[in-house]
């Protein structure tokens, strides 16, 4: 039984990669009793395409050996006639291969169990990053930008049709461990890209002309901790010297007015800024990557929850950025786009005035580095469920947010610098 | 002498949260939860030697009937100097709130007839689910948190009920229902999640009142 599942598995992997349909195809199991019957199988293999599952070649078939093979739908009748005529012992192992494959993909027994409409744990997300890249090699590639405090690889997905001199947009999710809707959005965004490429004109143009760097979870250790120990955890999981208190707030840990306002110097606080800017391996990895690719990265989007806000610099000061009017217009239009789907109201504006002054944020840091389109999203909701946003809201939240992200990306494309 | 405030900015939003907490406490119940649909207008007046007074116009929605909204006006006075004094709040609801008489009676009799006292934890669960049978318990926690939010807010805080960590029904000899909650309050500015013990008494006609509350030491340090 397991061997059979393994074989179906093997077929399904190859099916996926080649994108063929196995509708109506049959898999036969025969036991040739003697050399004559072996010869019949040889004959069969010579007059039509026969895919031998076991053994893998007709040349190794011997009498009394169990032989499994796949044939095309139209040929299966001929094969069955031939087997009946020969008197060879046979059975139809799989009557319709496509149906069997479909059933397997729907089954919960399948490993990983990734779903875009559920919250996935880290192992599932990690496996998904590998799968999505393997399944879409022309559009998605995966790399590792660093390691977390607890030694986990930080996976980054690069989306886009390969080309030269392409500019890029950087999108990250999962800064704060308890904001589960955030990593869900990054996964959804990648899904949209691969599924609608070639169908959605806007996204196709974006992927042709730009690259998207998507970091599905920045604070992986924290995210794992919210699954295993404390759903309300926010910070990283790094040890702090001289105290039992764990973790640094990654979004207070960047070199942007670091620790001057809206952050705490106490390691026990939720907004602890860390022992120094980029003290955390995760923030350092992110910052290093952006610095290394600074000439190509033209926009920075960081996804958080909750409050339904679209923020732009500055948060570390009440001063306004030099392109404030432009950022404000973009935010206004993007918010309108978002609201157009489900009427979800977003508030937008510069961070300090709109939510609170807070130093050390990645958006301010990216902006001061020269990335002039830098935005923080705070996704649904406004407090009713807060961090515990029901899974039923993943789809509508992601769908509306994508409209805003597409708007911003399109704007950036039309205003490259 | 009242200054117009942008409703999109945090000072107005924080005052609105206090007004909402107060109103939840007064008018909420196992059959009614109120949420802020929109802050329509906000003004602020600095009252010499007294404090800062906010004048608000809010549109509220019924959690159990999203199509239903109600307008209200509120005044929130944060007292000068004293961090420990609760803001004074006045709210006027324009129009009628949906009647919850039937749901209240049903809930009351269901709980009264329980053989074993109700105990539950983690509402919602990690994935945001609230089992339908616990929905009234969740709403009642909203009432209790409304009280805590009203009593403990300052101009520099914004609280939300993050989760019911634990709830235990306590049978009483009188006609009230009693629930001992541990709620987790999320404070937006400090980003702390604060456990808070709070006891709620509730009766279908008399409504809810908090009889006891105690803030717990901070959320797990490690």
PDB file of C-alpha atoms in Angstrom, chain A residues 29-300:
ATOM      1  CA  UNK A  29      -0.627  -4.552 -12.424  1.00  0.00           C
ATOM      2  CA  UNK A  30       0.297  -7.807 -14.157  1.00  0.00           C
ATOM      3  CA  UNK A  31       2.218 -10.924 -13.192  1.00  0.00           C
ATOM      4  CA  UNK A  32       3.688 -12.568 -16.294  1.00  0.00           C
ATOM      5  CA  UNK A  33       3.997 -16.257 -15.578  1.00  0.00           C
ATOM      6  CA  UNK A  34       6.465 -17.231 -18.265  1.00  0.00           C
ATOM      7  CA  UNK A  35       8.750 -15.969 -21.027  1.00  0.00           C
ATOM      8  CA  UNK A  36       5.849 -15.780 -23.507  1.00  0.00           C
ATOM      9  CA  UNK A  37       3.957 -13.407 -21.288  1.00  0.00           C
ATOM     10  CA  UNK A  38       7.079 -11.339 -20.712  1.00  0.00           C
ATOM     11  CA  UNK A  39       7.359 -11.136 -24.498  1.00  0.00           C
ATOM     12  CA  UNK A  40       3.789  -9.776 -24.696  1.00  0.00           C
ATOM     13  CA  UNK A  41       4.805  -6.932 -22.411  1.00  0.00           C
ATOM     14  CA  UNK A  42       7.826  -6.237 -24.598  1.00  0.00           C
ATOM     15  CA  UNK A  43       5.528  -6.164 -27.615  1.00  0.00           C
ATOM     16  CA  UNK A  44       3.196  -3.746 -25.844  1.00  0.00           C
ATOM     17  CA  UNK A  45       6.076  -1.418 -25.018  1.00  0.00           C
ATOM     18  CA  UNK A  46       7.146  -1.443 -28.665  1.00  0.00           C
ATOM     19  CA  UNK A  47       3.801  -0.435 -30.156  1.00  0.00           C
ATOM     20  CA  UNK A  48       2.807   2.281 -27.688  1.00  0.00           C
ATOM     21  CA  UNK A  49       4.064   4.521 -24.903  1.00  0.00           C
ATOM     22  CA  UNK A  50       4.141   2.481 -21.702  1.00  0.00           C
ATOM     23  CA  UNK A  51       5.366   4.095 -18.538  1.00  0.00           C
ATOM     24  CA  UNK A  52       6.727   1.353 -16.293  1.00  0.00           C
ATOM     25  CA  UNK A  53       6.351   2.124 -12.601  1.00  0.00           C
ATOM     26  CA  UNK A  54       7.864  -1.098 -11.448  1.00  0.00           C
ATOM     27  CA  UNK A  55      10.294  -2.230 -12.592  1.00  0.00           C
ATOM     28  CA  UNK A  56      11.310   1.028 -14.266  1.00  0.00           C
ATOM     29  CA  UNK A  57      12.159  -0.614 -17.541  1.00  0.00           C
ATOM     30  CA  UNK A  58      10.607  -3.435 -19.550  1.00  0.00           C
ATOM     31  CA  UNK A  59      14.056  -4.919 -20.028  1.00  0.00           C
ATOM     32  CA  UNK A  60      14.223  -5.982 -16.388  1.00  0.00           C
ATOM     33  CA  UNK A  61      10.871  -7.784 -16.435  1.00  0.00           C
ATOM     34  CA  UNK A  62      11.147 -11.472 -15.564  1.00  0.00           C
ATOM     35  CA  UNK A  63       8.527 -14.246 -15.084  1.00  0.00           C
ATOM     36  CA  UNK A  64       6.632 -14.217 -11.755  1.00  0.00           C
ATOM     37  CA  UNK A  65       7.592 -10.571 -11.233  1.00  0.00           C
ATOM     38  CA  UNK A  66       4.919  -8.042 -10.267  1.00  0.00           C
ATOM     39  CA  UNK A  67       4.830  -5.413 -13.016  1.00  0.00           C
ATOM     40  CA  UNK A  68       3.048  -2.068 -12.765  1.00  0.00           C
ATOM     41  CA  UNK A  69       2.694   0.212 -15.770  1.00  0.00           C
ATOM     42  CA  UNK A  70       0.773   3.308 -16.909  1.00  0.00           C
ATOM     43  CA  UNK A  71      -0.840   3.809 -20.307  1.00  0.00           C
ATOM     44  CA  UNK A  72      -2.714   6.667 -21.966  1.00  0.00           C
ATOM     45  CA  UNK A  73      -6.479   6.770 -21.738  1.00  0.00           C
ATOM     46  CA  UNK A  74      -7.164   5.947 -25.385  1.00  0.00           C
ATOM     47  CA  UNK A  75      -4.732   3.046 -25.354  1.00  0.00           C
ATOM     48  CA  UNK A  76      -6.048   1.415 -22.179  1.00  0.00           C
ATOM     49  CA  UNK A  77      -8.836  -0.481 -23.945  1.00  0.00           C
ATOM     50  CA  UNK A  78      -6.404  -1.999 -26.403  1.00  0.00           C
ATOM     51  CA  UNK A  79      -4.133  -2.975 -23.555  1.00  0.00           C
ATOM     52  CA  UNK A  80      -6.929  -4.599 -21.639  1.00  0.00           C
ATOM     53  CA  UNK A  81      -8.001  -6.580 -24.708  1.00  0.00           C
ATOM     54  CA  UNK A  82      -4.474  -7.762 -25.229  1.00  0.00           C
ATOM     55  CA  UNK A  83      -4.043  -8.828 -21.603  1.00  0.00           C
ATOM     56  CA  UNK A  84      -7.367 -10.705 -21.640  1.00  0.00           C
ATOM     57  CA  UNK A  85      -6.421 -12.462 -24.830  1.00  0.00           C
ATOM     58  CA  UNK A  86      -3.054 -13.499 -23.486  1.00  0.00           C
ATOM     59  CA  UNK A  87      -4.597 -15.032 -20.366  1.00  0.00           C
ATOM     60  CA  UNK A  88      -2.112 -13.033 -18.292  1.00  0.00           C
ATOM     61  CA  UNK A  89      -3.135 -12.330 -14.707  1.00  0.00           C
ATOM     62  CA  UNK A  90      -3.853  -8.609 -14.426  1.00  0.00           C
ATOM     63  CA  UNK A  91      -5.729  -6.002 -12.402  1.00  0.00           C
ATOM     64  CA  UNK A  92      -6.522  -2.355 -12.889  1.00  0.00           C
ATOM     65  CA  UNK A  93      -4.631  -0.726 -10.068  1.00  0.00           C
ATOM     66  CA  UNK A  94      -5.753   2.805 -10.813  1.00  0.00           C
ATOM     67  CA  UNK A  95      -8.759   3.336 -12.984  1.00  0.00           C
ATOM     68  CA  UNK A  96      -8.281   7.077 -13.472  1.00  0.00           C
ATOM     69  CA  UNK A  97      -4.924   8.474 -12.492  1.00  0.00           C
ATOM     70  CA  UNK A  98      -6.017  12.110 -12.560  1.00  0.00           C
ATOM     71  CA  UNK A  99      -8.826  11.394 -10.106  1.00  0.00           C
ATOM     72  CA  UNK A 100      -6.391   9.673  -7.781  1.00  0.00           C
ATOM     73  CA  UNK A 101      -3.987  12.617  -7.938  1.00  0.00           C
ATOM     74  CA  UNK A 102      -6.748  15.142  -7.290  1.00  0.00           C
ATOM     75  CA  UNK A 103      -7.903  13.184  -4.292  1.00  0.00           C
ATOM     76  CA  UNK A 104      -4.436  13.111  -2.891  1.00  0.00           C
ATOM     77  CA  UNK A 105      -3.936  16.861  -3.234  1.00  0.00           C
ATOM     78  CA  UNK A 106      -7.213  17.515  -1.450  1.00  0.00           C
ATOM     79  CA  UNK A 107      -6.474  15.105   1.317  1.00  0.00           C
ATOM     80  CA  UNK A 108      -5.397  16.404   4.701  1.00  0.00           C
ATOM     81  CA  UNK A 109      -3.030  13.474   4.892  1.00  0.00           C
ATOM     82  CA  UNK A 110      -0.696  15.388   2.625  1.00  0.00           C
ATOM     83  CA  UNK A 111       2.407  16.620   4.396  1.00  0.00           C
ATOM     84  CA  UNK A 112       2.853  20.300   5.198  1.00  0.00           C
ATOM     85  CA  UNK A 113      -0.904  21.086   4.944  1.00  0.00           C
ATOM     86  CA  UNK A 114      -0.284  24.618   3.796  1.00  0.00           C
ATOM     87  CA  UNK A 115      -3.321  26.769   3.262  1.00  0.00           C
ATOM     88  CA  UNK A 116      -3.530  30.383   2.181  1.00  0.00           C
ATOM     89  CA  UNK A 117      -6.705  30.785   4.192  1.00  0.00           C
ATOM     90  CA  UNK A 118      -5.326  29.442   7.429  1.00  0.00           C
ATOM     91  CA  UNK A 119      -2.547  30.475   9.739  1.00  0.00           C
ATOM     92  CA  UNK A 120       0.425  28.244   8.972  1.00  0.00           C
ATOM     93  CA  UNK A 121       3.106  27.388  11.497  1.00  0.00           C
ATOM     94  CA  UNK A 122       6.737  28.092  10.688  1.00  0.00           C
ATOM     95  CA  UNK A 123       7.646  24.604   9.464  1.00  0.00           C
ATOM     96  CA  UNK A 124       4.739  24.740   7.060  1.00  0.00           C
ATOM     97  CA  UNK A 125       5.739  28.176   5.815  1.00  0.00           C
ATOM     98  CA  UNK A 126       9.360  27.093   5.422  1.00  0.00           C
ATOM     99  CA  UNK A 127       8.316  24.074   3.360  1.00  0.00           C
ATOM    100  CA  UNK A 128       6.008  26.290   1.339  1.00  0.00           C
ATOM    101  CA  UNK A 129       8.859  28.651   0.416  1.00  0.00           C
ATOM    102  CA  UNK A 130      10.712  25.689  -1.069  1.00  0.00           C
ATOM    103  CA  UNK A 131       7.651  24.345  -2.864  1.00  0.00           C
ATOM    104  CA  UNK A 132       6.498  27.628  -4.347  1.00  0.00           C
ATOM    105  CA  UNK A 133       9.957  28.328  -5.730  1.00  0.00           C
ATOM    106  CA  UNK A 134      10.336  24.814  -7.131  1.00  0.00           C
ATOM    107  CA  UNK A 135       6.928  24.959  -8.770  1.00  0.00           C
ATOM    108  CA  UNK A 136       7.477  28.362 -10.358  1.00  0.00           C
ATOM    109  CA  UNK A 137      11.162  28.536 -11.298  1.00  0.00           C
ATOM    110  CA  UNK A 138      10.583  31.232 -13.912  1.00  0.00           C
ATOM    111  CA  UNK A 139       8.996  33.567 -11.408  1.00  0.00           C
ATOM    112  CA  UNK A 140      10.197  32.672  -7.910  1.00  0.00           C
ATOM    113  CA  UNK A 141      13.573  31.950  -6.405  1.00  0.00           C
ATOM    114  CA  UNK A 142      14.433  31.424  -2.770  1.00  0.00           C
ATOM    115  CA  UNK A 143      17.505  32.485  -0.881  1.00  0.00           C
ATOM    116  CA  UNK A 144      18.640  32.746   2.730  1.00  0.00           C
ATOM    117  CA  UNK A 145      19.607  36.195   4.000  1.00  0.00           C
ATOM    118  CA  UNK A 146      20.735  35.183   7.456  1.00  0.00           C
ATOM    119  CA  UNK A 147      19.967  33.230  10.582  1.00  0.00           C
ATOM    120  CA  UNK A 148      17.756  33.981  13.536  1.00  0.00           C
ATOM    121  CA  UNK A 149      18.964  34.026  17.120  1.00  0.00           C
ATOM    122  CA  UNK A 150      17.832  30.424  17.521  1.00  0.00           C
ATOM    123  CA  UNK A 151      19.552  29.389  14.314  1.00  0.00           C
ATOM    124  CA  UNK A 152      16.680  29.294  11.850  1.00  0.00           C
ATOM    125  CA  UNK A 153      17.314  30.232   8.222  1.00  0.00           C
ATOM    126  CA  UNK A 154      15.665  33.468   7.117  1.00  0.00           C
ATOM    127  CA  UNK A 155      14.120  32.680   3.743  1.00  0.00           C
ATOM    128  CA  UNK A 156      13.637  35.387   1.168  1.00  0.00           C
ATOM    129  CA  UNK A 157      11.613  34.946  -1.999  1.00  0.00           C
ATOM    130  CA  UNK A 158      12.454  36.913  -5.115  1.00  0.00           C
ATOM    131  CA  UNK A 159       9.490  37.364  -7.442  1.00  0.00           C
ATOM    132  CA  UNK A 160       9.693  38.520 -11.021  1.00  0.00           C
ATOM    133  CA  UNK A 161      10.439  37.501 -14.556  1.00  0.00           C
ATOM    134  CA  UNK A 162      14.187  37.499 -14.955  1.00  0.00           C
ATOM    135  CA  UNK A 163      15.610  40.483 -16.738  1.00  0.00           C
ATOM    136  CA  UNK A 164      18.520  42.857 -16.564  1.00  0.00           C
ATOM    137  CA  UNK A 165      18.747  46.135 -14.689  1.00  0.00           C
ATOM    138  CA  UNK A 166      15.474  45.533 -12.893  1.00  0.00           C
ATOM    139  CA  UNK A 167      14.545  47.688  -9.953  1.00  0.00           C
ATOM    140  CA  UNK A 168      12.902  46.106  -6.943  1.00  0.00           C
ATOM    141  CA  UNK A 169      10.384  46.532  -4.159  1.00  0.00           C
ATOM    142  CA  UNK A 170      11.063  45.014  -0.757  1.00  0.00           C
ATOM    143  CA  UNK A 171       8.131  43.634   1.269  1.00  0.00           C
ATOM    144  CA  UNK A 172       8.477  42.072   4.700  1.00  0.00           C
ATOM    145  CA  UNK A 173       6.041  40.458   7.107  1.00  0.00           C
ATOM    146  CA  UNK A 174       6.143  39.041  10.586  1.00  0.00           C
ATOM    147  CA  UNK A 175       8.245  41.627  12.408  1.00  0.00           C
ATOM    148  CA  UNK A 176       6.078  41.193  15.461  1.00  0.00           C
ATOM    149  CA  UNK A 177       5.395  37.609  16.394  1.00  0.00           C
ATOM    150  CA  UNK A 178       1.743  37.891  17.449  1.00  0.00           C
ATOM    151  CA  UNK A 179       0.617  39.675  14.272  1.00  0.00           C
ATOM    152  CA  UNK A 180      -0.295  36.467  12.471  1.00  0.00           C
ATOM    153  CA  UNK A 181      -2.236  38.126   9.644  1.00  0.00           C
ATOM    154  CA  UNK A 182       1.032  39.682   8.495  1.00  0.00           C
ATOM    155  CA  UNK A 183       2.892  36.513   7.362  1.00  0.00           C
ATOM    156  CA  UNK A 184      -0.425  35.316   5.969  1.00  0.00           C
ATOM    157  CA  UNK A 185      -0.423  38.372   3.715  1.00  0.00           C
ATOM    158  CA  UNK A 186       3.084  37.769   2.383  1.00  0.00           C
ATOM    159  CA  UNK A 187       2.134  34.221   1.473  1.00  0.00           C
ATOM    160  CA  UNK A 188      -1.023  35.452  -0.215  1.00  0.00           C
ATOM    161  CA  UNK A 189       0.939  38.038  -2.190  1.00  0.00           C
ATOM    162  CA  UNK A 190       3.270  35.395  -3.563  1.00  0.00           C
ATOM    163  CA  UNK A 191       0.300  33.201  -4.433  1.00  0.00           C
ATOM    164  CA  UNK A 192      -1.347  36.045  -6.326  1.00  0.00           C
ATOM    165  CA  UNK A 193       1.843  36.685  -8.240  1.00  0.00           C
ATOM    166  CA  UNK A 194       2.289  33.105  -9.419  1.00  0.00           C
ATOM    167  CA  UNK A 195      -1.385  32.406 -10.035  1.00  0.00           C
ATOM    168  CA  UNK A 196      -2.314  35.553 -11.909  1.00  0.00           C
ATOM    169  CA  UNK A 197       0.878  36.069 -13.865  1.00  0.00           C
ATOM    170  CA  UNK A 198      -0.176  36.123 -17.482  1.00  0.00           C
ATOM    171  CA  UNK A 199      -3.799  36.766 -16.520  1.00  0.00           C
ATOM    172  CA  UNK A 200      -3.800  39.978 -14.516  1.00  0.00           C
ATOM    173  CA  UNK A 201      -2.360  42.766 -16.658  1.00  0.00           C
ATOM    174  CA  UNK A 202      -1.224  44.959 -13.780  1.00  0.00           C
ATOM    175  CA  UNK A 203       0.553  42.217 -11.868  1.00  0.00           C
ATOM    176  CA  UNK A 204       2.060  40.768 -15.045  1.00  0.00           C
ATOM    177  CA  UNK A 205       3.527  44.133 -15.982  1.00  0.00           C
ATOM    178  CA  UNK A 206       4.810  44.634 -12.445  1.00  0.00           C
ATOM    179  CA  UNK A 207       6.510  41.242 -12.411  1.00  0.00           C
ATOM    180  CA  UNK A 208       7.966  41.793 -15.850  1.00  0.00           C
ATOM    181  CA  UNK A 209       9.357  45.212 -15.089  1.00  0.00           C
ATOM    182  CA  UNK A 210      10.148  44.918 -11.362  1.00  0.00           C
ATOM    183  CA  UNK A 211      11.352  42.385  -8.875  1.00  0.00           C
ATOM    184  CA  UNK A 212       9.698  41.861  -5.517  1.00  0.00           C
ATOM    185  CA  UNK A 213      11.728  40.715  -2.567  1.00  0.00           C
ATOM    186  CA  UNK A 214       9.316  39.096  -0.133  1.00  0.00           C
ATOM    187  CA  UNK A 215      10.472  38.140   3.358  1.00  0.00           C
ATOM    188  CA  UNK A 216       7.538  36.091   4.684  1.00  0.00           C
ATOM    189  CA  UNK A 217       8.609  36.106   8.348  1.00  0.00           C
ATOM    190  CA  UNK A 218      11.291  38.356   9.800  1.00  0.00           C
ATOM    191  CA  UNK A 219      10.973  37.361  13.436  1.00  0.00           C
ATOM    192  CA  UNK A 220      10.798  33.596  12.991  1.00  0.00           C
ATOM    193  CA  UNK A 221      11.811  32.706  16.540  1.00  0.00           C
ATOM    194  CA  UNK A 222       9.093  34.928  17.940  1.00  0.00           C
ATOM    195  CA  UNK A 223       6.542  33.512  15.539  1.00  0.00           C
ATOM    196  CA  UNK A 224       7.374  29.952  16.596  1.00  0.00           C
ATOM    197  CA  UNK A 225       7.059  31.052  20.224  1.00  0.00           C
ATOM    198  CA  UNK A 226       3.530  32.310  19.631  1.00  0.00           C
ATOM    199  CA  UNK A 227       2.617  28.853  18.382  1.00  0.00           C
ATOM    200  CA  UNK A 228       4.292  26.913  21.199  1.00  0.00           C
ATOM    201  CA  UNK A 229       4.211  29.077  24.300  1.00  0.00           C
ATOM    202  CA  UNK A 230       2.643  32.494  24.256  1.00  0.00           C
ATOM    203  CA  UNK A 231       0.261  33.708  21.589  1.00  0.00           C
ATOM    204  CA  UNK A 232       0.767  37.317  22.721  1.00  0.00           C
ATOM    205  CA  UNK A 233       4.546  37.438  22.330  1.00  0.00           C
ATOM    206  CA  UNK A 234       5.852  40.375  20.286  1.00  0.00           C
ATOM    207  CA  UNK A 235       9.628  40.612  20.373  1.00  0.00           C
ATOM    208  CA  UNK A 236      12.521  38.449  19.241  1.00  0.00           C
ATOM    209  CA  UNK A 237      13.709  35.622  21.498  1.00  0.00           C
ATOM    210  CA  UNK A 238      17.237  36.766  22.163  1.00  0.00           C
ATOM    211  CA  UNK A 239      18.590  36.640  25.699  1.00  0.00           C
ATOM    212  CA  UNK A 240      19.365  39.921  27.398  1.00  0.00           C
ATOM    213  CA  UNK A 241      22.403  40.204  29.618  1.00  0.00           C
ATOM    214  CA  UNK A 242      21.760  40.366  33.334  1.00  0.00           C
ATOM    215  CA  UNK A 243      18.027  39.705  33.269  1.00  0.00           C
ATOM    216  CA  UNK A 244      15.503  36.935  32.813  1.00  0.00           C
ATOM    217  CA  UNK A 245      13.601  39.122  30.395  1.00  0.00           C
ATOM    218  CA  UNK A 246      13.851  37.951  26.810  1.00  0.00           C
ATOM    219  CA  UNK A 247      13.704  39.693  23.472  1.00  0.00           C
ATOM    220  CA  UNK A 248      14.051  42.980  21.654  1.00  0.00           C
ATOM    221  CA  UNK A 249      11.377  44.821  19.689  1.00  0.00           C
ATOM    222  CA  UNK A 250      12.706  44.450  16.140  1.00  0.00           C
ATOM    223  CA  UNK A 251      10.831  47.546  15.028  1.00  0.00           C
ATOM    224  CA  UNK A 252      12.636  49.681  17.571  1.00  0.00           C
ATOM    225  CA  UNK A 253      16.001  48.181  16.720  1.00  0.00           C
ATOM    226  CA  UNK A 254      16.895  50.067  13.546  1.00  0.00           C
ATOM    227  CA  UNK A 255      19.275  52.964  13.301  1.00  0.00           C
ATOM    228  CA  UNK A 256      16.688  55.695  12.914  1.00  0.00           C
ATOM    229  CA  UNK A 257      16.681  58.033  15.872  1.00  0.00           C
ATOM    230  CA  UNK A 258      17.370  54.820  17.755  1.00  0.00           C
ATOM    231  CA  UNK A 259      15.823  54.640  21.223  1.00  0.00           C
ATOM    232  CA  UNK A 260      15.163  58.371  21.512  1.00  0.00           C
ATOM    233  CA  UNK A 261      11.383  58.195  21.723  1.00  0.00           C
ATOM    234  CA  UNK A 262       8.597  55.658  21.921  1.00  0.00           C
ATOM    235  CA  UNK A 263      10.934  52.828  22.846  1.00  0.00           C
ATOM    236  CA  UNK A 264      12.148  51.464  26.136  1.00  0.00           C
ATOM    237  CA  UNK A 265      15.642  50.887  27.459  1.00  0.00           C
ATOM    238  CA  UNK A 266      14.310  48.140  29.677  1.00  0.00           C
ATOM    239  CA  UNK A 267      14.788  44.590  28.324  1.00  0.00           C
ATOM    240  CA  UNK A 268      11.566  43.621  30.064  1.00  0.00           C
ATOM    241  CA  UNK A 269       9.495  46.062  28.042  1.00  0.00           C
ATOM    242  CA  UNK A 270       7.567  45.155  24.905  1.00  0.00           C
ATOM    243  CA  UNK A 271       9.206  48.036  23.035  1.00  0.00           C
ATOM    244  CA  UNK A 272      12.771  47.350  24.194  1.00  0.00           C
ATOM    245  CA  UNK A 273      15.062  48.922  21.605  1.00  0.00           C
ATOM    246  CA  UNK A 274      17.871  46.419  22.111  1.00  0.00           C
ATOM    247  CA  UNK A 275      21.419  46.888  23.343  1.00  0.00           C
ATOM    248  CA  UNK A 276      22.355  48.764  20.155  1.00  0.00           C
ATOM    249  CA  UNK A 277      20.931  49.390  16.684  1.00  0.00           C
ATOM    250  CA  UNK A 278      20.816  46.108  14.738  1.00  0.00           C
ATOM    251  CA  UNK A 279      21.729  44.168  17.863  1.00  0.00           C
ATOM    252  CA  UNK A 280      19.344  41.476  16.653  1.00  0.00           C
ATOM    253  CA  UNK A 281      20.543  38.971  14.060  1.00  0.00           C
ATOM    254  CA  UNK A 282      17.222  39.270  12.276  1.00  0.00           C
ATOM    255  CA  UNK A 283      17.292  43.039  11.901  1.00  0.00           C
ATOM    256  CA  UNK A 284      20.968  42.959  10.951  1.00  0.00           C
ATOM    257  CA  UNK A 285      20.264  40.398   8.223  1.00  0.00           C
ATOM    258  CA  UNK A 286      17.448  42.518   6.847  1.00  0.00           C
ATOM    259  CA  UNK A 287      19.474  45.712   7.005  1.00  0.00           C
ATOM    260  CA  UNK A 288      22.527  44.071   5.403  1.00  0.00           C
ATOM    261  CA  UNK A 289      20.430  42.790   2.526  1.00  0.00           C
ATOM    262  CA  UNK A 290      18.834  46.155   1.861  1.00  0.00           C
ATOM    263  CA  UNK A 291      22.167  47.934   2.051  1.00  0.00           C
ATOM    264  CA  UNK A 292      23.690  45.444  -0.387  1.00  0.00           C
ATOM    265  CA  UNK A 293      20.851  45.939  -2.854  1.00  0.00           C
ATOM    266  CA  UNK A 294      20.284  49.611  -2.209  1.00  0.00           C
ATOM    267  CA  UNK A 295      20.882  50.656  -5.792  1.00  0.00           C
ATOM    268  CA  UNK A 296      17.985  48.495  -6.969  1.00  0.00           C
ATOM    269  CA  UNK A 297      15.450  48.747  -4.128  1.00  0.00           C
ATOM    270  CA  UNK A 298      13.082  51.621  -4.837  1.00  0.00           C
ATOM    271  CA  UNK A 299      10.313  50.996  -2.303  1.00  0.00           C
ATOM    272  CA  UNK A 300      10.024  49.403   1.110  1.00  0.00           C
TER     273      UNK A 300
END
